[in-house]
Coordinates of C-alpha atoms and ligand atoms in Angstrom, one line a residue:
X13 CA 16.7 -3.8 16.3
X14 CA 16.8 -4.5 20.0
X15 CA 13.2 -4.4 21.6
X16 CA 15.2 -2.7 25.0
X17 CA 15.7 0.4 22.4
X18 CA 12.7 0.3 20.9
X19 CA 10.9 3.2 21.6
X20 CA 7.0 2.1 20.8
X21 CA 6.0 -0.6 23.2
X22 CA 2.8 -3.2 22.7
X23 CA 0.0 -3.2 23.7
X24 CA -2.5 -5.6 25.8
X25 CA -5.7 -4.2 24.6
X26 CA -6.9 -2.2 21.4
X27 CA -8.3 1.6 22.1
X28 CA -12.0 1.2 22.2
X29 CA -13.0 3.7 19.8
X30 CA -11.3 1.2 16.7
X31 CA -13.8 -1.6 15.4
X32 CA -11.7 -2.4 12.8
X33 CA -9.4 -5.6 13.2
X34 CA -6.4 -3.9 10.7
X35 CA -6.8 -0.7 13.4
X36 CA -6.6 -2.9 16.2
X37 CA -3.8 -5.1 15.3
X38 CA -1.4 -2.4 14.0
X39 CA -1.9 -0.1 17.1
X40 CA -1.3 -3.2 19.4
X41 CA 1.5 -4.1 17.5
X42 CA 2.8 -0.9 18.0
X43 CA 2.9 -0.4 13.8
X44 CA 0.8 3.0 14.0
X45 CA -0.2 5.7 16.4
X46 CA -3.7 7.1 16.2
X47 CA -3.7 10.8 16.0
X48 CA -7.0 11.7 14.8
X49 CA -10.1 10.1 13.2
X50 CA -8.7 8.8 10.2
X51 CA -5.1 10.5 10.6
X52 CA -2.2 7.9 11.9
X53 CA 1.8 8.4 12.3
X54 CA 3.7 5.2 10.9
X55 CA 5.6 4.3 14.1
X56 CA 9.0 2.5 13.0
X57 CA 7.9 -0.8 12.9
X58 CA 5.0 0.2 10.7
X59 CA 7.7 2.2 8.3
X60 CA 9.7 -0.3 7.5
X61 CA 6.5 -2.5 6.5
X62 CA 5.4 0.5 4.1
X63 CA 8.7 1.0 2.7
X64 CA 8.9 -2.8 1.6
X65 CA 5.8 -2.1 -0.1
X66 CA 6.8 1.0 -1.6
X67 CA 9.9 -0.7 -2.9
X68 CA 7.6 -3.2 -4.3
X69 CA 5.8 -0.8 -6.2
X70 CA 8.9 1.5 -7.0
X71 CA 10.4 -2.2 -8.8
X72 CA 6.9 -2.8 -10.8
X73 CA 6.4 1.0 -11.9
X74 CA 10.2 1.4 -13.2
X75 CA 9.5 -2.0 -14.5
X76 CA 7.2 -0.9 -17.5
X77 CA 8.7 2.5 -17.4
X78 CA 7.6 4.7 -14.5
X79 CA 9.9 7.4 -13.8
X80 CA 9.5 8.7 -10.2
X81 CA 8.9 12.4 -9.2
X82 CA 7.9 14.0 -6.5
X83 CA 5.1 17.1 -6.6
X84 CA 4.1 19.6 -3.8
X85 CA 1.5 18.7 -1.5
X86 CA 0.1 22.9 -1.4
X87 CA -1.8 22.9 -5.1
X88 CA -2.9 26.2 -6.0
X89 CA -6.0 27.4 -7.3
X90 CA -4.8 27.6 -10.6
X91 CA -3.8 24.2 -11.5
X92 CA -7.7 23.0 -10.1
X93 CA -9.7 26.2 -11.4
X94 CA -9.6 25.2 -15.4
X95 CA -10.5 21.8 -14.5
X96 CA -13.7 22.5 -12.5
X97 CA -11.9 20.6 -9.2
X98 CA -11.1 23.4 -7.2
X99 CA -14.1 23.7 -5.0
X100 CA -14.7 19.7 -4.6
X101 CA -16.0 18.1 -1.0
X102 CA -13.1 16.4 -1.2
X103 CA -10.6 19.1 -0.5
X104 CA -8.8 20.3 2.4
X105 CA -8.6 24.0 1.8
X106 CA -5.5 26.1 3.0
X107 CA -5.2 30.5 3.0
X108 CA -1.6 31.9 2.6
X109 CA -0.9 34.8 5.0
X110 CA -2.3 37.7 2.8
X111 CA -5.0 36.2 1.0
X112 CA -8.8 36.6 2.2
X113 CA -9.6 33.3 1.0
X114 CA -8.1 29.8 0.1
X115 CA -5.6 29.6 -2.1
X116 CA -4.7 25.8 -1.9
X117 CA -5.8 22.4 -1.4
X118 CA -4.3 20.0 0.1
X119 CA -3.5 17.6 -3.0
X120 CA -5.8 15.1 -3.4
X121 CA -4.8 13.9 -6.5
X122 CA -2.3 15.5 -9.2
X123 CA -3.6 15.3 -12.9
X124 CA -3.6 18.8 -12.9
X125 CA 0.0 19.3 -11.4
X126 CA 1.5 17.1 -13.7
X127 CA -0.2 17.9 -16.7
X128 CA 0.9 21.7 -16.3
X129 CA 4.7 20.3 -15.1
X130 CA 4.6 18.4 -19.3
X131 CA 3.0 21.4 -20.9
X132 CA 6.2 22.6 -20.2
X133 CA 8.4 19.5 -21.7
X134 CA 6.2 18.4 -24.0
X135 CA 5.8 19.9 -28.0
X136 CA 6.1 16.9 -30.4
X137 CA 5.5 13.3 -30.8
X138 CA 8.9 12.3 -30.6
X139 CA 8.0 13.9 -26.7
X140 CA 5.7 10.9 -25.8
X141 CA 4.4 8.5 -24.5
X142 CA 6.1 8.6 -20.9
X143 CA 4.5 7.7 -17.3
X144 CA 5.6 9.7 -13.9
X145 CA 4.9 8.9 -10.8
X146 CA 5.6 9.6 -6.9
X147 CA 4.7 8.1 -3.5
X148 CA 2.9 10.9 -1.5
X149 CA 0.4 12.0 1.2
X150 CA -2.8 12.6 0.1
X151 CA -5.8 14.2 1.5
X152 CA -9.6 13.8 1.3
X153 CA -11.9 15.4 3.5
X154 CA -13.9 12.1 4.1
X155 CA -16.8 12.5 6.2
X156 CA -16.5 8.9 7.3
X157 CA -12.9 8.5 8.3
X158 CA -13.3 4.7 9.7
X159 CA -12.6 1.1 8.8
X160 CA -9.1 2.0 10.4
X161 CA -6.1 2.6 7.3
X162 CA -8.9 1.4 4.8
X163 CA -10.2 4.9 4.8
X164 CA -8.1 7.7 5.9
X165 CA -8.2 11.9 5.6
X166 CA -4.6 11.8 5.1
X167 CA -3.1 8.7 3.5
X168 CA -0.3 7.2 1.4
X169 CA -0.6 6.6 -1.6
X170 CA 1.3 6.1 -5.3
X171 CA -0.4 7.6 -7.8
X172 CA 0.9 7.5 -11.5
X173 CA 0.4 9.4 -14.9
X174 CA 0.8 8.5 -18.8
X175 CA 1.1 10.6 -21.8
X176 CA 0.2 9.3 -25.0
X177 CA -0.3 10.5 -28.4
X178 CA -2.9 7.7 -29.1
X179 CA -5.4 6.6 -27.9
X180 CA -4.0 2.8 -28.9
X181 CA -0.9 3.5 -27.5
X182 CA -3.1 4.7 -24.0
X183 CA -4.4 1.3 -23.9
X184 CA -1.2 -0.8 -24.6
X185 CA 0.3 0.7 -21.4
X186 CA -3.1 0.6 -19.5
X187 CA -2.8 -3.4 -20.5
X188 CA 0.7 -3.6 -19.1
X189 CA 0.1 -1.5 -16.1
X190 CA -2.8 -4.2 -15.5
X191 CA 0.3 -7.0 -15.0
X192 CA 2.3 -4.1 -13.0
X193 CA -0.9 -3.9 -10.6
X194 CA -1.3 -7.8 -10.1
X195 CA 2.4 -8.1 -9.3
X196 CA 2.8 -5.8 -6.6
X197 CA -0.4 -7.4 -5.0
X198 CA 1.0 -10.9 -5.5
X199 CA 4.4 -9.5 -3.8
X200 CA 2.9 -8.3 -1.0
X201 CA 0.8 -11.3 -0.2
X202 CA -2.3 -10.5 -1.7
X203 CA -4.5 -12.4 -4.5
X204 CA -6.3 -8.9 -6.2
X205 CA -9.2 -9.1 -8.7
X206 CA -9.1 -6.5 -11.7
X207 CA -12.2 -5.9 -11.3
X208 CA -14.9 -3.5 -14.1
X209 CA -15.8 -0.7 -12.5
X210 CA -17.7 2.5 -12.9
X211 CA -16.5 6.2 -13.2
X212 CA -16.5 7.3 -9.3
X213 CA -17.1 11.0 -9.4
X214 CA -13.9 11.7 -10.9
X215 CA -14.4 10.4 -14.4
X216 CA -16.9 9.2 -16.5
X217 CA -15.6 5.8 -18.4
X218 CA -15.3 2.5 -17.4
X219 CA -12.3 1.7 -14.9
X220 CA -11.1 -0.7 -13.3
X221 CA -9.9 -1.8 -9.5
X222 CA -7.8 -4.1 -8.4
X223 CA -10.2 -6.0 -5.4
X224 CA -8.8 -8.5 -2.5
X225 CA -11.7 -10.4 -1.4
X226 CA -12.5 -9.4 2.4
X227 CA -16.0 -9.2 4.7
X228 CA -15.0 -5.8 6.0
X229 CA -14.5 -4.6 2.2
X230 CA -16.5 -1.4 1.3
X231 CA -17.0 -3.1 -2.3
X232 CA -19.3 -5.5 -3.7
X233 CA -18.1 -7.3 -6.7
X234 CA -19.3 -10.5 -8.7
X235 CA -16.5 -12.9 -9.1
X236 CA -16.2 -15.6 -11.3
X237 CA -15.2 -18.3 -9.3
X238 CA -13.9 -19.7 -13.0
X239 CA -11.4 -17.2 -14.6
X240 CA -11.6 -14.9 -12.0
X241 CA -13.2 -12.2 -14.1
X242 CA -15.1 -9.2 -11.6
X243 CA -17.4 -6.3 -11.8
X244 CA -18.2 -4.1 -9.4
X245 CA -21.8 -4.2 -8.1
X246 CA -21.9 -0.4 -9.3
X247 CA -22.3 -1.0 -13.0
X248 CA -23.1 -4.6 -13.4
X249 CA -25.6 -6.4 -15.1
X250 CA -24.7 -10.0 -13.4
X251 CA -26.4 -11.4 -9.6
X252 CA -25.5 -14.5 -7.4
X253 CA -25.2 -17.4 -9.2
X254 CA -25.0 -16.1 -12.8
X255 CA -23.2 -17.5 -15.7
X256 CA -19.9 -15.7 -16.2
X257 CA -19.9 -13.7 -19.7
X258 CA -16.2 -14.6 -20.4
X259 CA -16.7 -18.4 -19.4
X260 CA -18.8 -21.0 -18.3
X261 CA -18.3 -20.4 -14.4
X262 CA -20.4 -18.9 -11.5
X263 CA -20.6 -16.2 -10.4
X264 CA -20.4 -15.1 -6.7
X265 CA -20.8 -11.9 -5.0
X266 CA -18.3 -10.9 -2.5
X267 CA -17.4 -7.9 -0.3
X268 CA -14.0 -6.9 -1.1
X269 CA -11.5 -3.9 -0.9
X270 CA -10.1 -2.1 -3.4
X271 CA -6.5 -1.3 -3.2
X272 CA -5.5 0.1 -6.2
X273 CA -7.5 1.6 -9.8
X274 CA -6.6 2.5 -13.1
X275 CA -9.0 4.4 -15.6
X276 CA -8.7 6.7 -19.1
X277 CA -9.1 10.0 -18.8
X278 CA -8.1 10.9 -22.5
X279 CA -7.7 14.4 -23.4
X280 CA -9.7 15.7 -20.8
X281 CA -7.2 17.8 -18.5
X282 CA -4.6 17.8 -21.5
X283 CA -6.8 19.9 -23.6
X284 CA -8.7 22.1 -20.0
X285 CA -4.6 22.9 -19.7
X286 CA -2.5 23.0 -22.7
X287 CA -0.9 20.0 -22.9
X288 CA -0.7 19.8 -26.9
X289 CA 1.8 17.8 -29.4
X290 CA 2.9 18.5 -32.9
X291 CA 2.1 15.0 -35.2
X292 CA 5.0 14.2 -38.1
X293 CA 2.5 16.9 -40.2
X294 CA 2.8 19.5 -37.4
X295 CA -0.9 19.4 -36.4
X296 CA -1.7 19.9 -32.3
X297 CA -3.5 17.2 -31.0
X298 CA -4.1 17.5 -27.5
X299 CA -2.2 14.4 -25.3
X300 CA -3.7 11.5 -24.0
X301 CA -3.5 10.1 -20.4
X302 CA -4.6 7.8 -17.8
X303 CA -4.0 7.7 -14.2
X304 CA -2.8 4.3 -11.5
X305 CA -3.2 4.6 -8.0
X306 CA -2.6 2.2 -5.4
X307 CA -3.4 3.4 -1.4
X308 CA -0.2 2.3 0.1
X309 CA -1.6 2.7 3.5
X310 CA -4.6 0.3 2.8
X311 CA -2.3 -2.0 1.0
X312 CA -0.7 -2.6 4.4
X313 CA -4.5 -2.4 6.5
X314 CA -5.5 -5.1 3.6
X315 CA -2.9 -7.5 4.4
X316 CA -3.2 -7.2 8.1
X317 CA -7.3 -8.0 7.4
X318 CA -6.4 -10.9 5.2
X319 CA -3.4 -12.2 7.6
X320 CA -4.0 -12.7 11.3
X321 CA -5.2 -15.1 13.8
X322 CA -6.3 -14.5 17.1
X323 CA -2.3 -13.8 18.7
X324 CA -1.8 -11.3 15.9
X325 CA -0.7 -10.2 12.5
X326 CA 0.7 -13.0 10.2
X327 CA 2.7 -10.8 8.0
X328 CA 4.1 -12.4 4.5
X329 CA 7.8 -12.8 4.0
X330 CA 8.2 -10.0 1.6
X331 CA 7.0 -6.5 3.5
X332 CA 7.5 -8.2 7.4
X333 CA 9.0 -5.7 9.3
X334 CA 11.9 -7.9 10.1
X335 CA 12.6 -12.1 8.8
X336 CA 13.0 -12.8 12.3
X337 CA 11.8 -12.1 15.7
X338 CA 14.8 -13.5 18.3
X339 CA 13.8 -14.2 21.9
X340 CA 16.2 -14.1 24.5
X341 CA 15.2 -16.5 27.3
X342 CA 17.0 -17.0 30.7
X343 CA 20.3 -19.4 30.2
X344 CA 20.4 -18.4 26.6
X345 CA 21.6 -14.3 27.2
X346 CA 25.4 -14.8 25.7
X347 CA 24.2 -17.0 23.0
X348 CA 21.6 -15.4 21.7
X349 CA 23.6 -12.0 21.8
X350 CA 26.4 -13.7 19.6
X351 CA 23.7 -15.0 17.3
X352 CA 22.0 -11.5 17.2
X353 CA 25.5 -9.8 15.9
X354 CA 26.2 -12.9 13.9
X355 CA 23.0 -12.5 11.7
X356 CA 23.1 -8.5 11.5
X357 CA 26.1 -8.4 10.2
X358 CA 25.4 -11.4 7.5
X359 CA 22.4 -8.3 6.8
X360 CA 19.4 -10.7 8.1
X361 CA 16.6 -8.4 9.2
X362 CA 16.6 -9.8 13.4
X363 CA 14.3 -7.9 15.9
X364 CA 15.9 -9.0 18.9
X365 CA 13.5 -9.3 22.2
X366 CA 16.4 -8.9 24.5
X367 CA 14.4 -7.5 27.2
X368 CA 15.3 -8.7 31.2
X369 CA 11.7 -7.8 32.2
X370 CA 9.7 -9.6 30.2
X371 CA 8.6 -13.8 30.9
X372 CA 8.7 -16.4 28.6
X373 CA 5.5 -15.8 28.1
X374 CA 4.5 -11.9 27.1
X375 CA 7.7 -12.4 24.3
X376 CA 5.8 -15.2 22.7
X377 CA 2.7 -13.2 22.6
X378 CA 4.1 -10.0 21.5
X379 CA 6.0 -12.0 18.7
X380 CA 2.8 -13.9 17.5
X381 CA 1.2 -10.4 17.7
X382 CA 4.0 -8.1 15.5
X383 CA 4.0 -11.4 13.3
X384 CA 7.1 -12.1 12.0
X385 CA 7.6 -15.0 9.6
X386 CA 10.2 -16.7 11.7
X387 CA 10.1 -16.9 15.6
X388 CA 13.9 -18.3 16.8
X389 CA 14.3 -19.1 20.8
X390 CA 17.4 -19.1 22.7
X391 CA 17.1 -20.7 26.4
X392 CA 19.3 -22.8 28.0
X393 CA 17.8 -25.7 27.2
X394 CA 18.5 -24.5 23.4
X395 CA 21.9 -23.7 24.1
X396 CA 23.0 -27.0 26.2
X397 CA 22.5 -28.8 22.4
X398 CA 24.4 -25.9 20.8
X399 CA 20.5 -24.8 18.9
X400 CA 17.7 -23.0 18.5
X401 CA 14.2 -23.4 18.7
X402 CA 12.2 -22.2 15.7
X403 CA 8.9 -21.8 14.4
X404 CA 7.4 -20.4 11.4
X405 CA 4.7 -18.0 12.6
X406 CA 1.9 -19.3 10.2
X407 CA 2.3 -22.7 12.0
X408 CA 1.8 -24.6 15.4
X409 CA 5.4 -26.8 15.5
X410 CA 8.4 -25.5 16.3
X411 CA 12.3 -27.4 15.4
X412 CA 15.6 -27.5 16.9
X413 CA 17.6 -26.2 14.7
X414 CA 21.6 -26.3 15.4
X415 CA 22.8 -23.1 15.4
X416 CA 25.1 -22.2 12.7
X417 CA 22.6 -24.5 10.2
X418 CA 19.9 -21.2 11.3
X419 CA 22.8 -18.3 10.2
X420 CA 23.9 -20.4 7.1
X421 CA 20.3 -21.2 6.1
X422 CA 18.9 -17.7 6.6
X423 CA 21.4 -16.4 3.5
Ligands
ZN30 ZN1 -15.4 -16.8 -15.9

């Protein structure tokens, strides 16, 4: 992508109305437009960082046996009535043209949806277990829309559903979608905590989150600084400087955010909707589920939080919007054009500052500030020894690199 094309442009200073450094740094980058309190558009920079992610978590869901759907956004009455979730706070109501009153929400979440989708599919045993899931716009009327993408009224998110006829079989996958969780965190540059957590107000078990450790998190967990084992503040027992219960560590508290949760919610919406299975004897049982969610939005805000410096994002390797950030600087025009073609076509990810009026200067800022892993200079003085100048953006030195070692070495 040439930054002359580029439609979005950066920006010096953050709008005053965001506090939050995810907010700022994304807006500045040009990664997201603010169009309401807690409502952003993905510009195209910030798209192609969510859908790295998204791929990340399509891989890691299909990999213990997601199999991805995609369900309206307009829920009807129905599907929430039986459940007692119609009239929620939560919702964003909507009225069709004839009706007097709502008939849909906004989806805010879809265990109803789906459950009344497998009524249809499911009749025996041999039927389960099987996990959906999509990646979809959500909606939650939040009366604090703030902390930037941490907390949105419309947000992205991947939220997944399993149908069991046990509930041992439940907690073999709930297990397993525990390594899914920690894998798509470690992916996209993140160390997560599964972390024992309370009901929330949509369920009344134990869950648990998936915490990254951060002073602007909404969360309070105590860690073990040992085996990593968390609880939320919510329902533990355990203060500063406790003895963990798993090992012999301590325990710290720490703000964190949560990025993704995973809880049991057994029969309950199976049995408020129909969703019943024969056994081998031909008895109805009611199935068994549990529901995964991951804010795909906050994943993104979370990193940003976790990786900056004072010029910027420092985004990691696997979800940056490109591998490397190419600055054209007087002397070095032809070159850098050739090396620009060279590495597109080799299918290297290259945004290419090709822009005539810019200085030296505002290009090294505003690649420090979209935060690409690799920063590679072409000037003349480059180009009179036939290289490049390079520097990794988590680092101060740069190199001379010659130049076909930098297209060879980037494949
Ligand atoms: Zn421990």
């Amino acid at each position: 992508m040439r930054l002359s094309q580029l439609f979005t442009k950066t920006l010096k200073e953050a709008p005053a109305d965001e506090l939050a450094i995810n907010a700022q740094l994304l807006i500045r980058g040009g990664f997201v437009f603010k169009n309401s309190a807690g409502v952003y558009s993905y510009l195209p920079l910030g798209l192609r960082v969510i859908q790295k992610i998204n791929n990340i978590v399509r891989e890691e869901m299909n990999a213990i046996g997601g199999q991805e759907l995609l369900m309206p956004t307009l829920v009807e009455k129905k599907y929430m009535e039986p459940t007692g979730r119609w009239n929620l706070d939560v919702g964003f109501f909507a009225k069709g043209i004839n009706d007097q009153e709502a008939s849909f929400v906004m989806g805010w979440s879809h265990e109803e949806v789906l459950t009344v989708i497998a009524s249809k599919f499911v009749s025996s045993y041999k039927d389960l277990p099987f996990a959906a899931y999509q990646i979809q716009n959500k909606f939650r009327n939040e009366a604090r829309a703030k902390s930037g993408l941490l907390r949105g009224r419309e947000f992205m998110m991947k939220d997944m559903y399993s149908f069991h006829s046990s509930d041992a079989d439940l907690a073999a996958f709930y297990e397993r979608s525990k390594e899914a969780y920690t894998n798509v965190f470690e992916r996209c540059g993140l160390r997560s905590y599964c972390t024992l957590a309370g009901g929330g107000v949509f369920t009344e078990n134990f869950t648990h989150e998936f915490q990254v450790l951060s002073e602007v998190g909404e969360d309070t967990i105590f860690l073990c600084t040992g085996c990593g084992y968390a609880e939320n503040i919510e329902i533990s027992k355990l203060k500063d400087g406790d003895t963990c219960p798993k090992c012999n560590g301590k325990v710290v508290e720490k703000k964190a955010i949560e990025v993704g949760n995973i809880f049991k919610y057994g029969p309950k919406y199976s049995e408020k909707l129909g969703l019943y299975y024969k056994d081998e004897n031909g008895a109805d049982h009611p199935v068994i589920s549990g529901a995964y969610g991951i804010g795909i939005g906050r994943l993104m805000a979370t990193v940003v939080e976790t990786s900056n410096d004072k010029d910027g994002i420092i985004w990691p390797e696997n979800i940056a919007p490109y591998k490397i950030h190419l600055i054209m600087l007087p002397g070095g025009e032809e070159a850098s054009q050739k090396l620009y073609r060279e590495l597109s076509e080799k299918g290297i990810e290259v945004l290419f500052d090709d822009r005539d009026d810019k200085t030296a200067g505002e290009k090294f800022a505003d690649a420090d500030l979209i935060g690409c892993p690799l920063r590679v200079v072409v000037s003349k003085k480059t180009v009179e020894k036939n290289s490049v100048e390079t520097k990794e953006r988590n680092k101060k030195e740069t190199d001379l690199v010659p130049m076909d070692k930098l297209v060879s070495g980037m494949l």
